[in-house]
PDB file of C-alpha atoms in Angstrom:
ATOM      1  CA  UNK A   1     -44.551  31.057 -32.762  1.00 46.00           C
ATOM      2  CA  UNK A   2     -47.486  29.349 -34.697  1.00 46.00           C
ATOM      3  CA  UNK A   3     -47.890  29.976 -38.384  1.00 48.00           C
ATOM      4  CA  UNK A   4     -51.257  30.459 -40.376  1.00 45.00           C
ATOM      5  CA  UNK A   5     -51.737  29.719 -43.851  1.00 46.00           C
ATOM      6  CA  UNK A   6     -54.895  29.996 -46.198  1.00 48.00           C
ATOM      7  CA  UNK A   7     -57.059  27.016 -46.811  1.00 46.00           C
ATOM      8  CA  UNK A   8     -57.770  26.536 -50.227  1.00 42.00           C
ATOM      9  CA  UNK A   9     -60.521  23.884 -49.911  1.00 44.00           C
ATOM     10  CA  UNK A  10     -62.757  26.195 -48.055  1.00 50.00           C
ATOM     11  CA  UNK A  11     -64.738  28.655 -50.073  1.00 48.00           C
ATOM     12  CA  UNK A  12     -65.035  31.007 -47.160  1.00 49.00           C
ATOM     13  CA  UNK A  13     -61.189  31.331 -47.143  1.00 45.00           C
ATOM     14  CA  UNK A  14     -60.868  30.529 -43.448  1.00 49.00           C
ATOM     15  CA  UNK A  15     -57.425  29.837 -42.055  1.00 55.00           C
ATOM     16  CA  UNK A  16     -56.016  26.543 -40.873  1.00 57.00           C
ATOM     17  CA  UNK A  17     -53.374  26.090 -38.353  1.00 66.00           C
ATOM     18  CA  UNK A  18     -49.810  24.773 -39.202  1.00 74.00           C
ATOM     19  CA  UNK A  19     -47.651  23.320 -36.660  1.00 81.00           C
ATOM     20  CA  UNK A  20     -44.130  24.690 -36.106  1.00 87.00           C
ATOM     21  CA  UNK A  21     -41.276  22.704 -37.864  1.00 92.00           C
ATOM     22  CA  UNK A  22     -39.617  20.338 -35.403  1.00 96.00           C
ATOM     23  CA  UNK A  23     -36.181  21.674 -34.556  1.00 96.00           C
ATOM     24  CA  UNK A  24     -35.679  19.651 -31.266  1.00 98.00           C
ATOM     25  CA  UNK A  25     -36.312  16.055 -30.274  1.00 98.00           C
ATOM     26  CA  UNK A  26     -36.501  14.451 -26.944  1.00 98.00           C
ATOM     27  CA  UNK A  27     -35.796  10.840 -26.423  1.00 98.00           C
ATOM     28  CA  UNK A  28     -36.669   8.392 -23.713  1.00 98.00           C
ATOM     29  CA  UNK A  29     -33.780   5.900 -23.277  1.00 97.00           C
ATOM     30  CA  UNK A  30     -34.630   2.361 -22.192  1.00 94.00           C
ATOM     31  CA  UNK A  31     -36.799   0.594 -24.868  1.00 94.00           C
ATOM     32  CA  UNK A  32     -36.563   3.740 -27.023  1.00 97.00           C
ATOM     33  CA  UNK A  33     -32.837   4.190 -27.856  1.00 97.00           C
ATOM     34  CA  UNK A  34     -31.644   0.978 -26.339  1.00 96.00           C
ATOM     35  CA  UNK A  35     -33.034  -2.416 -25.588  1.00 93.00           C
ATOM     36  CA  UNK A  36     -32.412  -4.714 -22.701  1.00 88.00           C
ATOM     37  CA  UNK A  37     -31.015  -7.508 -24.537  1.00 89.00           C
ATOM     38  CA  UNK A  38     -31.742 -11.282 -23.924  1.00 92.00           C
ATOM     39  CA  UNK A  39     -33.171 -11.999 -20.613  1.00 94.00           C
ATOM     40  CA  UNK A  40     -31.922 -15.502 -20.539  1.00 93.00           C
ATOM     41  CA  UNK A  41     -28.245 -14.115 -21.055  1.00 93.00           C
ATOM     42  CA  UNK A  42     -28.977 -11.555 -18.324  1.00 95.00           C
ATOM     43  CA  UNK A  43     -29.858 -14.386 -15.905  1.00 95.00           C
ATOM     44  CA  UNK A  44     -26.960 -16.459 -16.925  1.00 93.00           C
ATOM     45  CA  UNK A  45     -24.502 -13.515 -16.429  1.00 94.00           C
ATOM     46  CA  UNK A  46     -26.172 -12.615 -13.099  1.00 95.00           C
ATOM     47  CA  UNK A  47     -25.699 -16.416 -11.983  1.00 94.00           C
ATOM     48  CA  UNK A  48     -22.130 -16.213 -12.765  1.00 93.00           C
ATOM     49  CA  UNK A  49     -21.650 -13.006 -11.053  1.00 94.00           C
ATOM     50  CA  UNK A  50     -23.074 -14.266  -8.000  1.00 93.00           C
ATOM     51  CA  UNK A  51     -20.282 -16.982  -7.887  1.00 92.00           C
ATOM     52  CA  UNK A  52     -22.670 -19.949  -8.833  1.00 88.00           C
ATOM     53  CA  UNK A  53     -21.631 -22.837 -10.642  1.00 85.00           C
ATOM     54  CA  UNK A  54     -23.601 -24.521 -13.761  1.00 83.00           C
ATOM     55  CA  UNK A  55     -25.204 -21.467 -15.256  1.00 78.00           C
ATOM     56  CA  UNK A  56     -29.062 -21.605 -15.928  1.00 81.00           C
ATOM     57  CA  UNK A  57     -30.906 -23.801 -16.965  1.00 76.00           C
ATOM     58  CA  UNK A  58     -28.615 -26.375 -15.525  1.00 76.00           C
ATOM     59  CA  UNK A  59     -27.801 -24.628 -12.312  1.00 72.00           C
ATOM     60  CA  UNK A  60     -31.559 -23.762 -11.584  1.00 80.00           C
ATOM     61  CA  UNK A  61     -33.685 -26.124 -13.662  1.00 80.00           C
ATOM     62  CA  UNK A  62     -35.233 -25.737 -17.136  1.00 84.00           C
ATOM     63  CA  UNK A  63     -38.571 -24.560 -15.992  1.00 87.00           C
ATOM     64  CA  UNK A  64     -37.614 -22.184 -13.336  1.00 88.00           C
ATOM     65  CA  UNK A  65     -34.781 -20.781 -15.251  1.00 91.00           C
ATOM     66  CA  UNK A  66     -37.494 -19.999 -18.247  1.00 93.00           C
ATOM     67  CA  UNK A  67     -39.895 -18.514 -15.826  1.00 94.00           C
ATOM     68  CA  UNK A  68     -37.230 -16.335 -14.261  1.00 94.00           C
ATOM     69  CA  UNK A  69     -35.957 -15.099 -17.616  1.00 94.00           C
ATOM     70  CA  UNK A  70     -39.441 -14.261 -18.587  1.00 95.00           C
ATOM     71  CA  UNK A  71     -39.935 -12.262 -15.247  1.00 95.00           C
ATOM     72  CA  UNK A  72     -36.767 -10.390 -15.854  1.00 95.00           C
ATOM     73  CA  UNK A  73     -37.842  -9.591 -19.446  1.00 93.00           C
ATOM     74  CA  UNK A  74     -40.800  -7.386 -17.930  1.00 93.00           C
ATOM     75  CA  UNK A  75     -39.004  -6.504 -14.793  1.00 95.00           C
ATOM     76  CA  UNK A  76     -40.082  -2.912 -14.783  1.00 92.00           C
ATOM     77  CA  UNK A  77     -43.682  -3.689 -15.464  1.00 92.00           C
ATOM     78  CA  UNK A  78     -43.510  -5.891 -12.370  1.00 95.00           C
ATOM     79  CA  UNK A  79     -41.734  -3.184 -10.474  1.00 95.00           C
ATOM     80  CA  UNK A  80     -44.768  -0.799 -11.103  1.00 93.00           C
ATOM     81  CA  UNK A  81     -46.967  -3.179  -9.077  1.00 93.00           C
ATOM     82  CA  UNK A  82     -44.997  -2.330  -5.999  1.00 94.00           C
ATOM     83  CA  UNK A  83     -43.942   1.282  -7.023  1.00 95.00           C
ATOM     84  CA  UNK A  84     -46.746   2.806  -8.961  1.00 92.00           C
ATOM     85  CA  UNK A  85     -45.508   6.307  -8.567  1.00 89.00           C
ATOM     86  CA  UNK A  86     -42.146   5.451  -9.851  1.00 91.00           C
ATOM     87  CA  UNK A  87     -40.145   6.511  -6.608  1.00 93.00           C
ATOM     88  CA  UNK A  88     -37.366   4.244  -7.769  1.00 95.00           C
ATOM     89  CA  UNK A  89     -36.439   6.927 -10.282  1.00 96.00           C
ATOM     90  CA  UNK A  90     -35.872   9.493  -7.588  1.00 96.00           C
ATOM     91  CA  UNK A  91     -32.518   8.355  -6.200  1.00 97.00           C
ATOM     92  CA  UNK A  92     -29.986   5.492  -6.702  1.00 96.00           C
ATOM     93  CA  UNK A  93     -30.973   4.156  -3.369  1.00 97.00           C
ATOM     94  CA  UNK A  94     -34.524   3.832  -4.226  1.00 97.00           C
ATOM     95  CA  UNK A  95     -33.950   2.404  -7.661  1.00 97.00           C
ATOM     96  CA  UNK A  96     -31.733  -0.379  -6.263  1.00 97.00           C
ATOM     97  CA  UNK A  97     -34.352  -0.982  -3.386  1.00 97.00           C
ATOM     98  CA  UNK A  98     -37.235  -1.233  -5.721  1.00 97.00           C
ATOM     99  CA  UNK A  99     -35.452  -3.542  -8.079  1.00 97.00           C
ATOM    100  CA  UNK A 100     -34.366  -6.036  -5.398  1.00 97.00           C
ATOM    101  CA  UNK A 101     -37.768  -6.105  -3.870  1.00 97.00           C
ATOM    102  CA  UNK A 102     -39.337  -6.651  -7.128  1.00 97.00           C
ATOM    103  CA  UNK A 103     -36.967  -9.518  -8.302  1.00 96.00           C
ATOM    104  CA  UNK A 104     -37.046 -11.529  -5.216  1.00 95.00           C
ATOM    105  CA  UNK A 105     -40.722 -11.989  -5.722  1.00 94.00           C
ATOM    106  CA  UNK A 106     -39.784 -14.272  -8.511  1.00 94.00           C
ATOM    107  CA  UNK A 107     -39.261 -18.063  -7.431  1.00 89.00           C
ATOM    108  CA  UNK A 108     -35.538 -19.017  -8.017  1.00 89.00           C
ATOM    109  CA  UNK A 109     -34.165 -15.643  -7.323  1.00 93.00           C
ATOM    110  CA  UNK A 110     -32.872 -14.939  -3.910  1.00 94.00           C
ATOM    111  CA  UNK A 111     -31.496 -11.863  -2.506  1.00 95.00           C
ATOM    112  CA  UNK A 112     -27.844 -12.510  -3.406  1.00 96.00           C
ATOM    113  CA  UNK A 113     -28.708 -13.394  -7.159  1.00 95.00           C
ATOM    114  CA  UNK A 114     -30.962 -10.292  -7.272  1.00 97.00           C
ATOM    115  CA  UNK A 115     -28.025  -8.084  -6.109  1.00 97.00           C
ATOM    116  CA  UNK A 116     -25.853  -9.673  -8.850  1.00 97.00           C
ATOM    117  CA  UNK A 117     -28.441  -9.131 -11.542  1.00 97.00           C
ATOM    118  CA  UNK A 118     -28.851  -5.559 -10.709  1.00 97.00           C
ATOM    119  CA  UNK A 119     -24.945  -5.017 -10.856  1.00 96.00           C
ATOM    120  CA  UNK A 120     -24.755  -6.578 -14.403  1.00 96.00           C
ATOM    121  CA  UNK A 121     -28.236  -5.098 -15.644  1.00 95.00           C
ATOM    122  CA  UNK A 122     -26.527  -2.095 -17.328  1.00 92.00           C
ATOM    123  CA  UNK A 123     -24.024  -4.152 -19.165  1.00 90.00           C
ATOM    124  CA  UNK A 124     -26.896  -5.839 -21.277  1.00 90.00           C
ATOM    125  CA  UNK A 125     -28.577  -2.697 -22.744  1.00 93.00           C
ATOM    126  CA  UNK A 126     -27.689  -2.163 -26.340  1.00 94.00           C
ATOM    127  CA  UNK A 127     -28.512   0.515 -28.802  1.00 96.00           C
ATOM    128  CA  UNK A 128     -31.219  -0.361 -31.380  1.00 96.00           C
ATOM    129  CA  UNK A 129     -29.910  -0.720 -35.020  1.00 95.00           C
ATOM    130  CA  UNK A 130     -31.085   2.723 -36.129  1.00 96.00           C
ATOM    131  CA  UNK A 131     -30.294   4.724 -32.987  1.00 97.00           C
ATOM    132  CA  UNK A 132     -26.811   6.071 -33.948  1.00 98.00           C
ATOM    133  CA  UNK A 133     -28.002   6.614 -37.688  1.00 97.00           C
ATOM    134  CA  UNK A 134     -31.203   8.409 -36.826  1.00 98.00           C
ATOM    135  CA  UNK A 135     -29.195  10.641 -34.162  1.00 98.00           C
ATOM    136  CA  UNK A 136     -26.584  11.326 -36.617  1.00 98.00           C
ATOM    137  CA  UNK A 137     -29.038  12.437 -39.491  1.00 97.00           C
ATOM    138  CA  UNK A 138     -30.908  14.669 -37.009  1.00 98.00           C
ATOM    139  CA  UNK A 139     -27.497  16.450 -35.839  1.00 97.00           C
ATOM    140  CA  UNK A 140     -26.651  16.867 -39.650  1.00 96.00           C
ATOM    141  CA  UNK A 141     -30.045  18.577 -40.101  1.00 95.00           C
ATOM    142  CA  UNK A 142     -29.243  20.911 -37.199  1.00 96.00           C
ATOM    143  CA  UNK A 143     -31.924  19.318 -34.901  1.00 98.00           C
ATOM    144  CA  UNK A 144     -30.959  19.319 -31.184  1.00 98.00           C
ATOM    145  CA  UNK A 145     -31.497  16.355 -29.239  1.00 98.00           C
ATOM    146  CA  UNK A 146     -31.791  15.206 -25.579  1.00 98.00           C
ATOM    147  CA  UNK A 147     -32.356  11.962 -23.677  1.00 98.00           C
ATOM    148  CA  UNK A 148     -35.128  12.346 -21.080  1.00 98.00           C
ATOM    149  CA  UNK A 149     -35.118   9.321 -18.792  1.00 98.00           C
ATOM    150  CA  UNK A 150     -36.657   8.166 -15.746  1.00 97.00           C
ATOM    151  CA  UNK A 151     -33.767   6.448 -14.029  1.00 97.00           C
ATOM    152  CA  UNK A 152     -32.005   6.223 -10.615  1.00 96.00           C
ATOM    153  CA  UNK A 153     -28.505   5.922 -11.751  1.00 96.00           C
ATOM    154  CA  UNK A 154     -26.126   7.497 -14.279  1.00 97.00           C
ATOM    155  CA  UNK A 155     -26.656   6.453 -17.833  1.00 97.00           C
ATOM    156  CA  UNK A 156     -23.649   8.314 -19.319  1.00 97.00           C
ATOM    157  CA  UNK A 157     -21.253   5.441 -19.413  1.00 96.00           C
ATOM    158  CA  UNK A 158     -24.052   3.259 -21.335  1.00 96.00           C
ATOM    159  CA  UNK A 159     -24.613   6.299 -23.687  1.00 97.00           C
ATOM    160  CA  UNK A 160     -20.833   6.763 -24.359  1.00 97.00           C
ATOM    161  CA  UNK A 161     -20.178   3.087 -24.561  1.00 95.00           C
ATOM    162  CA  UNK A 162     -23.168   3.007 -27.404  1.00 96.00           C
ATOM    163  CA  UNK A 163     -21.671   5.764 -29.448  1.00 97.00           C
ATOM    164  CA  UNK A 164     -24.789   7.843 -28.800  1.00 98.00           C
ATOM    165  CA  UNK A 165     -24.302  11.564 -29.275  1.00 98.00           C
ATOM    166  CA  UNK A 166     -26.886  14.074 -27.970  1.00 98.00           C
ATOM    167  CA  UNK A 167     -26.827  17.675 -26.920  1.00 98.00           C
ATOM    168  CA  UNK A 168     -28.265  17.159 -23.457  1.00 98.00           C
ATOM    169  CA  UNK A 169     -28.806  14.342 -20.873  1.00 98.00           C
ATOM    170  CA  UNK A 170     -31.799  14.801 -18.385  1.00 98.00           C
ATOM    171  CA  UNK A 171     -32.184  12.130 -15.742  1.00 98.00           C
ATOM    172  CA  UNK A 172     -34.988  12.146 -13.263  1.00 98.00           C
ATOM    173  CA  UNK A 173     -32.866  11.523 -10.111  1.00 97.00           C
ATOM    174  CA  UNK A 174     -30.637  14.422 -11.184  1.00 98.00           C
ATOM    175  CA  UNK A 175     -33.441  16.957 -11.787  1.00 97.00           C
ATOM    176  CA  UNK A 176     -35.809  15.693  -9.120  1.00 96.00           C
ATOM    177  CA  UNK A 177     -38.765  15.248 -11.549  1.00 97.00           C
ATOM    178  CA  UNK A 178     -40.121  11.994 -12.764  1.00 96.00           C
ATOM    179  CA  UNK A 179     -42.051  11.660 -15.885  1.00 96.00           C
ATOM    180  CA  UNK A 180     -44.930  12.333 -16.554  1.00 96.00           C
ATOM    181  CA  UNK A 181     -44.441  15.354 -14.463  1.00 96.00           C
ATOM    182  CA  UNK A 182     -44.034  18.551 -16.519  1.00 96.00           C
ATOM    183  CA  UNK A 183     -40.804  19.427 -14.760  1.00 97.00           C
ATOM    184  CA  UNK A 184     -38.485  17.083 -16.366  1.00 98.00           C
ATOM    185  CA  UNK A 185     -39.632  17.903 -19.806  1.00 98.00           C
ATOM    186  CA  UNK A 186     -39.377  21.442 -19.225  1.00 98.00           C
ATOM    187  CA  UNK A 187     -35.835  21.050 -18.075  1.00 98.00           C
ATOM    188  CA  UNK A 188     -34.885  19.370 -21.135  1.00 98.00           C
ATOM    189  CA  UNK A 189     -36.390  22.378 -23.427  1.00 98.00           C
ATOM    190  CA  UNK A 190     -34.504  24.736 -21.425  1.00 98.00           C
ATOM    191  CA  UNK A 191     -31.179  23.053 -21.836  1.00 98.00           C
ATOM    192  CA  UNK A 192     -31.961  22.904 -25.641  1.00 98.00           C
ATOM    193  CA  UNK A 193     -33.173  26.264 -25.678  1.00 97.00           C
ATOM    194  CA  UNK A 194     -36.371  25.060 -27.420  1.00 97.00           C
ATOM    195  CA  UNK A 195     -39.996  25.813 -27.317  1.00 97.00           C
ATOM    196  CA  UNK A 196     -42.596  23.065 -26.712  1.00 97.00           C
ATOM    197  CA  UNK A 197     -44.168  23.862 -29.989  1.00 96.00           C
ATOM    198  CA  UNK A 198     -41.112  23.273 -32.038  1.00 97.00           C
ATOM    199  CA  UNK A 199     -40.101  19.830 -30.178  1.00 98.00           C
ATOM    200  CA  UNK A 200     -41.057  16.245 -30.447  1.00 98.00           C
ATOM    201  CA  UNK A 201     -40.912  13.663 -27.646  1.00 98.00           C
ATOM    202  CA  UNK A 202     -40.372  10.222 -28.558  1.00 98.00           C
ATOM    203  CA  UNK A 203     -40.742   7.473 -26.063  1.00 97.00           C
ATOM    204  CA  UNK A 204     -42.440   3.909 -25.328  1.00 94.00           C
ATOM    205  CA  UNK A 205     -44.691   4.562 -22.293  1.00 92.00           C
ATOM    206  CA  UNK A 206     -48.207   5.967 -22.604  1.00 92.00           C
ATOM    207  CA  UNK A 207     -47.884   6.572 -18.832  1.00 91.00           C
ATOM    208  CA  UNK A 208     -44.753   8.567 -18.697  1.00 94.00           C
ATOM    209  CA  UNK A 209     -43.788   9.882 -21.928  1.00 94.00           C
ATOM    210  CA  UNK A 210     -47.173  11.115 -22.831  1.00 91.00           C
ATOM    211  CA  UNK A 211     -46.786  13.635 -20.152  1.00 93.00           C
ATOM    212  CA  UNK A 212     -45.020  15.707 -22.644  1.00 97.00           C
ATOM    213  CA  UNK A 213     -48.139  16.392 -24.299  1.00 96.00           C
ATOM    214  CA  UNK A 214     -49.342  18.677 -21.295  1.00 94.00           C
ATOM    215  CA  UNK A 215     -46.683  21.202 -22.343  1.00 96.00           C
ATOM    216  CA  UNK A 216     -47.810  21.180 -25.925  1.00 96.00           C
ATOM    217  CA  UNK A 217     -44.976  18.949 -27.106  1.00 97.00           C
ATOM    218  CA  UNK A 218     -45.963  16.617 -29.949  1.00 96.00           C
ATOM    219  CA  UNK A 219     -45.433  13.100 -28.859  1.00 96.00           C
ATOM    220  CA  UNK A 220     -44.511   9.785 -30.822  1.00 96.00           C
ATOM    221  CA  UNK A 221     -44.929   6.435 -28.823  1.00 95.00           C
ATOM    222  CA  UNK A 222     -43.140   3.605 -30.191  1.00 95.00           C
ATOM    223  CA  UNK A 223     -44.388   0.564 -28.156  1.00 91.00           C
ATOM    224  CA  UNK A 224     -41.646  -2.059 -27.068  1.00 88.00           C
ATOM    225  CA  UNK A 225     -40.192  -4.102 -29.761  1.00 87.00           C
ATOM    226  CA  UNK A 226     -38.095  -7.263 -29.499  1.00 82.00           C
ATOM    227  CA  UNK A 227     -34.995  -7.322 -31.504  1.00 79.00           C
ATOM    228  CA  UNK A 228     -32.734  -5.000 -32.843  1.00 85.00           C
ATOM    229  CA  UNK A 229     -35.022  -2.571 -34.651  1.00 89.00           C
ATOM    230  CA  UNK A 230     -37.347  -0.097 -33.280  1.00 90.00           C
ATOM    231  CA  UNK A 231     -38.766   2.019 -36.111  1.00 91.00           C
ATOM    232  CA  UNK A 232     -36.840   5.126 -35.152  1.00 95.00           C
ATOM    233  CA  UNK A 233     -36.523   6.088 -38.844  1.00 93.00           C
ATOM    234  CA  UNK A 234     -40.049   7.465 -38.581  1.00 93.00           C
ATOM    235  CA  UNK A 235     -38.663  10.215 -36.552  1.00 96.00           C
ATOM    236  CA  UNK A 236     -36.916  11.515 -39.554  1.00 95.00           C
ATOM    237  CA  UNK A 237     -39.997  11.619 -41.528  1.00 93.00           C
ATOM    238  CA  UNK A 238     -41.773  13.630 -38.837  1.00 93.00           C
ATOM    239  CA  UNK A 239     -38.864  16.137 -38.803  1.00 93.00           C
ATOM    240  CA  UNK A 240     -38.722  16.570 -42.581  1.00 78.00           C
ATOM    241  CA  UNK A 241     -42.395  16.833 -42.814  1.00 60.00           C
TER     242      UNK A 241
END
């Protein structure tokens, strides 16, 4: 329910609208709670998994290896070119298919290497340095949390490995709703027993995560950052504000 308080600055004593305190936070996963790690290492790990000798750059050449790593570093942006509606996040089969179709467009990456890269991909995702401390602080304040992710496979092993603890996990392929559609956000609200007005959405994508605003959910977008930090401490300031 929305609260009203008198405005002291106005001589006509008009009222101003104050937002509800935040008691629930929804988080995107990739590039919000975890980062993809070093793409050069991903390429080398996939190369080895494919059973090939002389890991890049030796096995591929310096320039092709650098180009392939740069491509992989932005792989989901490239995927959007052939999958603008994010159909990959509707099922495991579609997710794998779109990834493979995207990656083989990069010179130096053939079908077998693409398969290996997809297999090892989840192993390279790591939590940002502030992820666990921020989630712990929210839990201590009694704030309910959920992961809301567009994804075509189960993230729970990565969540557990990363010591991430939340109250709910909502994955697009499981709930048959893909951000920015309202359904996936509403599903998370229902699981947390929270209203849109008392909830904050935190993500990195203006295209996907801003869909929460259509339900009246306040939304914080933190663009992708490279390295171990992502500015998640700002969430605590919003919750305590």
